[in-house]
Amino acid sequence: TQLLEQSPQFLSIQEGENLTVYCNSSSVFSSLQWYRQEPGEGPVLLVTVVTGGEVKKLKRLTFQFGDARKDSSLHITAAQPGDTGLYLCAGASQGTSYGKLTFGQGTILTVHP
Amino acid sequence: DSGVTQTPKHLITATGQRVTLRCSPRSGDLSVYWYQQSLDQGLQFLIQYYNGEERAKGNILERFSAQQFPDLHSELNLSSLELGDSALYFCASSVGISGETQYFGPGTRLLVL
């Protein structure tokens, strides 16, 4: 069974601070996706990383896929209250003919003004 | 708006009953995925259909079943409902079978009383 461990589970910071969320597994994934979810709504895809060592930037968000494709991180620079939400990482299984995603438990981020 | 639609948005029913959740994927997407999200289990993969055929099964109970129709919309049937089935049910879709980029619908919130 593939597992994705996300940390920290909760993060409460002040506006303007930087933060990093980690997503780790002992399994290799063909790709890893990051989602943001607001209460009562569906997860919204932020980014997909596919290549080991890949770094993608989305405004103040920087996503990195580990060289071995077992881990990923999300770094937010100068966090804003609008960044508040549940952040989920999800891995796509390698070498399969289906698209099951394994999700981490999520990180609840609260950014205080 | 992800382009994935789900109905109904809310559903309240009693134990022992049967309900049907409906999902329409994004235009052009052939894969449909169903996920269950609860506070204690997080986001769990249930089942995947690709172009009308079942491709992968996750931790889906025998009381639950799904199908994808020729027009590619999908339905998730939940029967003999129990209190523990109360959760958010999400549908996601992707273009291909590998599911590396999945787009989620707004979800159906099911409450079993």
mmCIF file of N, CA and C in Angstrom, chain A:
data_model
loop_
_atom_site.group_PDB
_atom_site.id
_atom_site.type_symbol
_atom_site.label_atom_id
_atom_site.label_comp_id
_atom_site.label_asym_id
_atom_site.label_seq_id
_atom_site.Cartn_x
_atom_site.Cartn_y
_atom_site.Cartn_z
ATOM 1 N N THR A 1 0.842 -1.197 0.000
ATOM 2 C CA THR A 1 0.000 0.000 0.000
ATOM 3 C C THR A 1 0.881 1.252 0.000
ATOM 4 N N GLN A 2 0.617 2.138 -0.952
ATOM 5 C CA GLN A 2 1.398 3.360 -1.010
ATOM 6 C C GLN A 2 0.827 4.375 -0.034
ATOM 7 N N LEU A 3 1.717 5.048 0.683
ATOM 8 C CA LEU A 3 1.300 6.065 1.628
ATOM 9 C C LEU A 3 2.051 7.346 1.355
ATOM 10 N N LEU A 4 1.363 8.458 1.543
ATOM 11 C CA LEU A 4 1.997 9.761 1.449
ATOM 12 C C LEU A 4 1.828 10.449 2.791
ATOM 13 N N GLU A 5 2.926 10.816 3.391
ATOM 14 C CA GLU A 5 2.868 11.499 4.674
ATOM 15 C C GLU A 5 3.140 12.975 4.469
ATOM 16 N N GLN A 6 2.182 13.769 4.918
ATOM 17 C CA GLN A 6 2.296 15.195 4.761
ATOM 18 C C GLN A 6 2.597 15.822 6.107
ATOM 19 N N SER A 7 3.450 16.837 6.102
ATOM 20 C CA SER A 7 3.742 17.554 7.333
ATOM 21 C C SER A 7 4.037 19.012 7.034
ATOM 22 N N PRO A 8 3.723 19.912 7.961
ATOM 23 C CA PRO A 8 2.979 19.608 9.183
ATOM 24 C C PRO A 8 1.498 19.437 8.893
ATOM 25 N N GLN A 9 0.757 18.945 9.863
ATOM 26 C CA GLN A 9 -0.682 18.759 9.688
ATOM 27 C C GLN A 9 -1.410 20.099 9.798
ATOM 28 N N PHE A 10 -0.910 20.953 10.701
ATOM 29 C CA PHE A 10 -1.486 22.277 10.888
ATOM 30 C C PHE A 10 -0.367 23.313 10.843
ATOM 31 N N LEU A 11 -0.689 24.474 10.290
ATOM 32 C CA LEU A 11 0.284 25.559 10.211
ATOM 33 C C LEU A 11 -0.471 26.871 10.375
ATOM 34 N N SER A 12 -0.087 27.629 11.396
ATOM 35 C CA SER A 12 -0.728 28.907 11.651
ATOM 36 C C SER A 12 0.365 29.969 11.675
ATOM 37 N N ILE A 13 0.312 30.892 10.732
ATOM 38 C CA ILE A 13 1.388 31.866 10.611
ATOM 39 C C ILE A 13 0.819 33.259 10.396
ATOM 40 N N GLN A 14 1.703 34.251 10.476
ATOM 41 C CA GLN A 14 1.314 35.630 10.227
ATOM 42 C C GLN A 14 1.558 35.983 8.769
ATOM 43 N N GLU A 15 0.765 36.911 8.297
ATOM 44 C CA GLU A 15 0.934 37.411 6.932
ATOM 45 C C GLU A 15 2.375 37.872 6.731
ATOM 46 N N GLY A 16 2.935 37.496 5.591
ATOM 47 C CA GLY A 16 4.293 37.910 5.268
ATOM 48 C C GLY A 16 5.345 36.852 5.562
ATOM 49 N N GLU A 17 4.990 35.858 6.355
ATOM 50 C CA GLU A 17 5.953 34.799 6.678
ATOM 51 C C GLU A 17 6.061 33.805 5.525
ATOM 52 N N ASN A 18 7.163 33.064 5.529
ATOM 53 C CA ASN A 18 7.365 31.984 4.566
ATOM 54 C C ASN A 18 7.044 30.654 5.227
ATOM 55 N N LEU A 19 6.703 29.660 4.417
ATOM 56 C CA LEU A 19 6.401 28.345 4.967
ATOM 57 C C LEU A 19 6.708 27.268 3.945
ATOM 58 N N THR A 20 6.926 26.061 4.462
ATOM 59 C CA THR A 20 7.135 24.909 3.585
ATOM 60 C C THR A 20 6.320 23.737 4.081
ATOM 61 N N VAL A 21 5.661 23.074 3.165
ATOM 62 C CA VAL A 21 4.890 21.865 3.446
ATOM 63 C C VAL A 21 5.594 20.700 2.751
ATOM 64 N N TYR A 22 5.700 19.593 3.473
ATOM 65 C CA TYR A 22 6.434 18.443 2.954
ATOM 66 C C TYR A 22 5.494 17.266 2.698
ATOM 67 N N CYS A 23 5.849 16.494 1.697
ATOM 68 C CA CYS A 23 5.075 15.324 1.313
ATOM 69 C C CYS A 23 6.082 14.199 1.057
ATOM 70 N N ASN A 24 6.039 13.150 1.869
ATOM 71 C CA ASN A 24 7.052 12.105 1.788
ATOM 72 C C ASN A 24 6.447 10.717 1.658
ATOM 73 N N SER A 25 7.160 9.855 0.952
ATOM 74 C CA SER A 25 6.702 8.480 0.785
ATOM 75 C C SER A 25 7.905 7.570 0.612
ATOM 76 N N SER A 26 7.705 6.298 0.868
ATOM 77 C CA SER A 26 8.745 5.308 0.589
ATOM 78 C C SER A 26 8.566 4.737 -0.816
ATOM 79 N N SER A 27 7.475 5.134 -1.462
ATOM 80 C CA SER A 27 7.173 4.636 -2.805
ATOM 81 C C SER A 27 7.552 5.669 -3.862
ATOM 82 N N VAL A 28 7.814 5.168 -5.046
ATOM 83 C CA VAL A 28 8.110 6.032 -6.185
ATOM 84 C C VAL A 28 6.808 6.334 -6.917
ATOM 85 N N PHE A 29 6.614 7.581 -7.259
ATOM 86 C CA PHE A 29 5.429 7.980 -8.005
ATOM 87 C C PHE A 29 5.825 8.472 -9.395
ATOM 88 N N SER A 30 4.955 8.236 -10.353
ATOM 89 C CA SER A 30 5.223 8.719 -11.705
ATOM 90 C C SER A 30 5.036 10.225 -11.780
ATOM 91 N N SER A 31 4.183 10.748 -10.945
ATOM 92 C CA SER A 31 3.989 12.191 -10.875
ATOM 93 C C SER A 31 3.389 12.525 -9.519
ATOM 94 N N LEU A 32 3.446 13.790 -9.190
ATOM 95 C CA LEU A 32 2.875 14.230 -7.932
ATOM 96 C C LEU A 32 2.123 15.522 -8.178
ATOM 97 N N GLN A 33 0.952 15.604 -7.587
ATOM 98 C CA GLN A 33 0.124 16.780 -7.778
ATOM 99 C C GLN A 33 -0.105 17.462 -6.438
ATOM 100 N N TRP A 34 -0.246 18.781 -6.492
ATOM 101 C CA TRP A 34 -0.608 19.563 -5.310
ATOM 102 C C TRP A 34 -1.962 20.218 -5.566
ATOM 103 N N TYR A 35 -2.810 20.113 -4.558
ATOM 104 C CA TYR A 35 -4.138 20.704 -4.627
ATOM 105 C C TYR A 35 -4.336 21.641 -3.440
ATOM 106 N N ARG A 36 -5.244 22.579 -3.650
ATOM 107 C CA ARG A 36 -5.697 23.420 -2.546
ATOM 108 C C ARG A 36 -7.214 23.270 -2.464
ATOM 109 N N GLN A 37 -7.707 23.092 -1.252
ATOM 110 C CA GLN A 37 -9.134 22.876 -1.073
ATOM 111 C C GLN A 37 -9.669 23.835 -0.031
ATOM 112 N N GLU A 38 -10.792 24.469 -0.353
ATOM 113 C CA GLU A 38 -11.483 25.342 0.591
ATOM 114 C C GLU A 38 -12.666 24.561 1.172
ATOM 115 N N PRO A 39 -13.106 24.930 2.371
ATOM 116 C CA PRO A 39 -14.192 24.184 3.029
ATOM 117 C C PRO A 39 -15.426 24.023 2.145
ATOM 118 N N GLY A 40 -15.913 22.791 2.032
ATOM 119 C CA GLY A 40 -17.127 22.529 1.283
ATOM 120 C C GLY A 40 -16.961 22.535 -0.223
ATOM 121 N N GLU A 41 -15.723 22.664 -0.706
ATOM 122 C CA GLU A 41 -15.494 22.681 -2.144
ATOM 123 C C GLU A 41 -14.535 21.573 -2.551
ATOM 124 N N GLY A 42 -14.448 21.347 -3.849
ATOM 125 C CA GLY A 42 -13.545 20.330 -4.340
ATOM 126 C C GLY A 42 -12.115 20.807 -4.395
ATOM 127 N N PRO A 43 -11.156 19.881 -4.352
ATOM 128 C CA PRO A 43 -9.745 20.273 -4.481
ATOM 129 C C PRO A 43 -9.494 20.933 -5.833
ATOM 130 N N VAL A 44 -8.684 21.968 -5.813
ATOM 131 C CA VAL A 44 -8.322 22.684 -7.036
ATOM 132 C C VAL A 44 -6.853 22.402 -7.330
ATOM 133 N N LEU A 45 -6.591 21.912 -8.520
ATOM 134 C CA LEU A 45 -5.234 21.554 -8.899
ATOM 135 C C LEU A 45 -4.349 22.800 -8.986
ATOM 136 N N LEU A 46 -3.202 22.734 -8.293
ATOM 137 C CA LEU A 46 -2.234 23.826 -8.361
ATOM 138 C C LEU A 46 -1.140 23.513 -9.370
ATOM 139 N N VAL A 47 -0.593 22.297 -9.273
ATOM 140 C CA VAL A 47 0.523 21.950 -10.141
ATOM 141 C C VAL A 47 0.682 20.443 -10.213
ATOM 142 N N THR A 48 1.272 19.970 -11.303
ATOM 143 C CA THR A 48 1.687 18.572 -11.447
ATOM 144 C C THR A 48 3.173 18.569 -11.735
ATOM 145 N N VAL A 49 3.932 17.801 -10.960
ATOM 146 C CA VAL A 49 5.357 17.638 -11.232
ATOM 147 C C VAL A 49 5.608 16.200 -11.649
ATOM 148 N N VAL A 50 6.433 16.036 -12.659
ATOM 149 C CA VAL A 50 6.597 14.723 -13.278
ATOM 150 C C VAL A 50 8.042 14.222 -13.225
ATOM 151 N N THR A 51 8.983 15.120 -13.421
ATOM 152 C CA THR A 51 10.385 14.718 -13.521
ATOM 153 C C THR A 51 11.086 14.866 -12.183
ATOM 154 N N GLY A 52 11.885 13.859 -11.815
ATOM 155 C CA GLY A 52 12.655 13.936 -10.582
ATOM 156 C C GLY A 52 13.528 15.177 -10.569
ATOM 157 N N GLY A 53 13.490 15.929 -9.457
ATOM 158 C CA GLY A 53 14.270 17.153 -9.363
ATOM 159 C C GLY A 53 13.589 18.373 -9.937
ATOM 160 N N GLU A 54 12.425 18.186 -10.497
ATOM 161 C CA GLU A 54 11.717 19.295 -11.146
ATOM 162 C C GLU A 54 11.286 20.341 -10.138
ATOM 163 N N VAL A 55 11.415 21.596 -10.539
ATOM 164 C CA VAL A 55 10.954 22.727 -9.731
ATOM 165 C C VAL A 55 9.994 23.550 -10.579
ATOM 166 N N LYS A 56 8.827 23.822 -10.015
ATOM 167 C CA LYS A 56 7.849 24.670 -10.714
ATOM 168 C C LYS A 56 7.454 25.813 -9.805
ATOM 169 N N LYS A 57 7.289 26.980 -10.431
ATOM 170 C CA LYS A 57 6.888 28.154 -9.661
ATOM 171 C C LYS A 57 5.548 28.660 -10.156
ATOM 172 N N LEU A 58 4.710 29.021 -9.193
ATOM 173 C CA LEU A 58 3.405 29.580 -9.491
ATOM 174 C C LEU A 58 3.263 30.795 -8.597
ATOM 175 N N LYS A 59 3.657 31.970 -9.130
ATOM 176 C CA LYS A 59 3.660 33.218 -8.364
ATOM 177 C C LYS A 59 4.494 33.031 -7.099
ATOM 178 N N ARG A 60 3.909 33.094 -5.928
ATOM 179 C CA ARG A 60 4.671 32.973 -4.681
ATOM 180 C C ARG A 60 4.830 31.523 -4.215
ATOM 181 N N LEU A 61 4.337 30.583 -4.995
ATOM 182 C CA LEU A 61 4.406 29.176 -4.619
ATOM 183 C C LEU A 61 5.485 28.484 -5.434
ATOM 184 N N THR A 62 6.334 27.710 -4.759
ATOM 185 C CA THR A 62 7.385 26.942 -5.421
ATOM 186 C C THR A 62 7.208 25.477 -5.061
ATOM 187 N N PHE A 63 7.136 24.635 -6.077
ATOM 188 C CA PHE A 63 6.929 23.207 -5.894
ATOM 189 C C PHE A 63 8.182 22.469 -6.356
ATOM 190 N N GLN A 64 8.565 21.466 -5.585
ATOM 191 C CA GLN A 64 9.731 20.674 -5.966
ATOM 192 C C GLN A 64 9.412 19.194 -5.856
ATOM 193 N N PHE A 65 9.860 18.434 -6.825
ATOM 194 C CA PHE A 65 9.722 16.980 -6.828
ATOM 195 C C PHE A 65 11.090 16.407 -6.524
ATOM 196 N N GLY A 66 11.172 15.489 -5.578
ATOM 197 C CA GLY A 66 12.451 14.928 -5.200
ATOM 198 C C GLY A 66 13.124 14.173 -6.339
ATOM 199 N N ASP A 67 14.439 14.091 -6.279
ATOM 200 C CA ASP A 67 15.198 13.422 -7.338
ATOM 201 C C ASP A 67 14.728 11.976 -7.555
ATOM 202 N N ALA A 68 14.392 11.308 -6.464
ATOM 203 C CA ALA A 68 13.971 9.905 -6.542
ATOM 204 C C ALA A 68 12.465 9.761 -6.760
ATOM 205 N N ARG A 69 11.788 10.857 -6.909
ATOM 206 C CA ARG A 69 10.321 10.890 -7.133
ATOM 207 C C ARG A 69 9.547 10.215 -6.004
ATOM 208 N N LYS A 70 10.085 10.386 -4.770
ATOM 209 C CA LYS A 70 9.385 9.839 -3.607
ATOM 210 C C LYS A 70 8.868 10.946 -2.689
ATOM 211 N N ASP A 71 9.283 12.173 -2.936
ATOM 212 C CA ASP A 71 8.895 13.238 -2.034
ATOM 213 C C ASP A 71 8.753 14.544 -2.786
ATOM 214 N N SER A 72 8.054 15.471 -2.152
ATOM 215 C CA SER A 72 7.827 16.764 -2.775
ATOM 216 C C SER A 72 7.673 17.812 -1.685
ATOM 217 N N SER A 73 7.842 19.058 -2.065
ATOM 218 C CA SER A 73 7.637 20.139 -1.119
ATOM 219 C C SER A 73 6.941 21.298 -1.803
ATOM 220 N N LEU A 74 6.227 22.033 -0.982
ATOM 221 C CA LEU A 74 5.545 23.251 -1.423
ATOM 222 C C LEU A 74 6.033 24.380 -0.535
ATOM 223 N N HIS A 75 6.607 25.393 -1.133
ATOM 224 C CA HIS A 75 7.105 26.538 -0.378
ATOM 225 C C HIS A 75 6.303 27.769 -0.783
ATOM 226 N N ILE A 76 5.804 28.473 0.207
ATOM 227 C CA ILE A 76 5.062 29.718 -0.045
ATOM 228 C C ILE A 76 5.867 30.875 0.534
ATOM 229 N N THR A 77 6.093 31.849 -0.292
ATOM 230 C CA THR A 77 6.831 33.049 0.121
ATOM 231 C C THR A 77 5.854 34.166 0.439
ATOM 232 N N ALA A 78 6.133 34.852 1.530
ATOM 233 C CA ALA A 78 5.305 36.006 1.919
ATOM 234 C C ALA A 78 3.823 35.653 1.893
ATOM 235 N N ALA A 79 3.441 34.718 2.738
ATOM 236 C CA ALA A 79 2.066 34.214 2.759
ATOM 237 C C ALA A 79 1.064 35.335 2.992
ATOM 238 N N GLN A 80 -0.100 35.172 2.383
ATOM 239 C CA GLN A 80 -1.184 36.134 2.505
ATOM 240 C C GLN A 80 -2.430 35.431 3.037
ATOM 241 N N PRO A 81 -3.342 36.158 3.656
ATOM 242 C CA PRO A 81 -4.573 35.525 4.177
ATOM 243 C C PRO A 81 -5.319 34.728 3.117
ATOM 244 N N GLY A 82 -5.221 35.130 1.879
ATOM 245 C CA GLY A 82 -5.883 34.407 0.804
ATOM 246 C C GLY A 82 -5.273 33.038 0.532
ATOM 247 N N ASP A 83 -4.117 32.755 1.106
ATOM 248 C CA ASP A 83 -3.493 31.440 0.950
ATOM 249 C C ASP A 83 -4.087 30.429 1.926
ATOM 250 N N THR A 84 -4.901 30.888 2.850
ATOM 251 C CA THR A 84 -5.512 30.003 3.844
ATOM 252 C C THR A 84 -6.306 28.909 3.153
ATOM 253 N N GLY A 85 -6.110 27.670 3.627
ATOM 254 C CA GLY A 85 -6.855 26.553 3.050
ATOM 255 C C GLY A 85 -6.183 25.234 3.385
ATOM 256 N N LEU A 86 -6.738 24.173 2.834
ATOM 257 C CA LEU A 86 -6.186 22.833 3.006
ATOM 258 C C LEU A 86 -5.341 22.512 1.777
ATOM 259 N N TYR A 87 -4.096 22.173 1.999
ATOM 260 C CA TYR A 87 -3.187 21.821 0.909
ATOM 261 C C TYR A 87 -2.976 20.307 0.920
ATOM 262 N N LEU A 88 -3.179 19.703 -0.233
ATOM 263 C CA LEU A 88 -3.090 18.254 -0.367
ATOM 264 C C LEU A 88 -2.074 17.889 -1.427
ATOM 265 N N CYS A 89 -1.237 16.909 -1.119
ATOM 266 C CA CYS A 89 -0.388 16.340 -2.161
ATOM 267 C C CYS A 89 -0.981 14.999 -2.558
ATOM 268 N N ALA A 90 -0.767 14.607 -3.794
ATOM 269 C CA ALA A 90 -1.323 13.352 -4.286
ATOM 270 C C ALA A 90 -0.356 12.748 -5.295
ATOM 271 N N GLY A 91 -0.099 11.460 -5.156
ATOM 272 C CA GLY A 91 0.831 10.793 -6.044
ATOM 273 C C GLY A 91 0.123 9.830 -6.985
ATOM 274 N N ALA A 92 0.576 9.811 -8.225
ATOM 275 C CA ALA A 92 0.058 8.872 -9.217
ATOM 276 C C ALA A 92 0.982 7.668 -9.267
ATOM 277 N N SER A 93 0.404 6.480 -9.234
ATOM 278 C CA SER A 93 1.198 5.252 -9.171
ATOM 279 C C SER A 93 2.028 5.059 -10.429
ATOM 280 N N GLN A 94 3.216 4.509 -10.227
ATOM 281 C CA GLN A 94 4.129 4.304 -11.349
ATOM 282 C C GLN A 94 3.880 2.956 -12.011
ATOM 283 N N GLY A 95 3.995 2.937 -13.312
ATOM 284 C CA GLY A 95 3.960 1.672 -14.034
ATOM 285 C C GLY A 95 2.626 0.969 -14.011
ATOM 286 N N THR A 96 1.561 1.718 -13.965
ATOM 287 C CA THR A 96 0.237 1.090 -13.979
ATOM 288 C C THR A 96 -0.573 1.663 -15.137
ATOM 289 N N SER A 97 -1.617 0.963 -15.449
ATOM 290 C CA SER A 97 -2.480 1.428 -16.525
ATOM 291 C C SER A 97 -3.741 2.071 -15.982
ATOM 292 N N TYR A 98 -3.618 2.683 -14.828
ATOM 293 C CA TYR A 98 -4.779 3.363 -14.277
ATOM 294 C C TYR A 98 -4.324 4.617 -13.566
ATOM 295 N N GLY A 99 -5.299 5.394 -13.142
ATOM 296 C CA GLY A 99 -4.952 6.715 -12.633
ATOM 297 C C GLY A 99 -5.267 6.964 -11.191
ATOM 298 N N LYS A 100 -5.170 5.931 -10.371
ATOM 299 C CA LYS A 100 -5.454 6.115 -8.944
ATOM 300 C C LYS A 100 -4.480 7.109 -8.342
ATOM 301 N N LEU A 101 -5.000 8.071 -7.577
ATOM 302 C CA LEU A 101 -4.178 9.002 -6.837
ATOM 303 C C LEU A 101 -4.195 8.615 -5.364
ATOM 304 N N THR A 102 -3.032 8.638 -4.754
ATOM 305 C CA THR A 102 -2.910 8.447 -3.313
ATOM 306 C C THR A 102 -2.693 9.822 -2.695
ATOM 307 N N PHE A 103 -3.575 10.200 -1.778
ATOM 308 C CA PHE A 103 -3.512 11.517 -1.186
ATOM 309 C C PHE A 103 -2.849 11.496 0.178
ATOM 310 N N GLY A 104 -2.133 12.576 0.465
ATOM 311 C CA GLY A 104 -1.671 12.798 1.828
ATOM 312 C C GLY A 104 -2.844 13.262 2.676
ATOM 313 N N GLN A 105 -2.623 13.326 3.978
ATOM 314 C CA GLN A 105 -3.701 13.710 4.894
ATOM 315 C C GLN A 105 -3.994 15.200 4.851
ATOM 316 N N GLY A 106 -3.093 15.972 4.261
ATOM 317 C CA GLY A 106 -3.352 17.394 4.107
ATOM 318 C C GLY A 106 -2.699 18.255 5.164
ATOM 319 N N THR A 107 -2.481 19.501 4.813
ATOM 320 C CA THR A 107 -1.958 20.521 5.725
ATOM 321 C C THR A 107 -2.948 21.667 5.753
ATOM 322 N N ILE A 108 -3.457 21.947 6.939
ATOM 323 C CA ILE A 108 -4.383 23.069 7.091
ATOM 324 C C ILE A 108 -3.560 24.313 7.402
ATOM 325 N N LEU A 109 -3.568 25.240 6.454
ATOM 326 C CA LEU A 109 -2.799 26.474 6.601
ATOM 327 C C LEU A 109 -3.736 27.626 6.945
ATOM 328 N N THR A 110 -3.368 28.358 7.985
ATOM 329 C CA THR A 110 -4.098 29.572 8.358
ATOM 330 C C THR A 110 -3.108 30.720 8.378
ATOM 331 N N VAL A 111 -3.404 31.734 7.580
ATOM 332 C CA VAL A 111 -2.549 32.917 7.540
ATOM 333 C C VAL A 111 -3.312 34.071 8.155
ATOM 334 N N HIS A 112 -2.793 34.589 9.242
ATOM 335 C CA HIS A 112 -3.463 35.671 9.970
ATOM 336 C C HIS A 112 -2.986 37.033 9.454
ATOM 337 N N PRO A 113 -3.942 37.946 9.273
ATOM 338 C CA PRO A 113 -3.555 39.280 8.779
ATOM 339 C C PRO A 113 -2.775 40.059 9.840
#
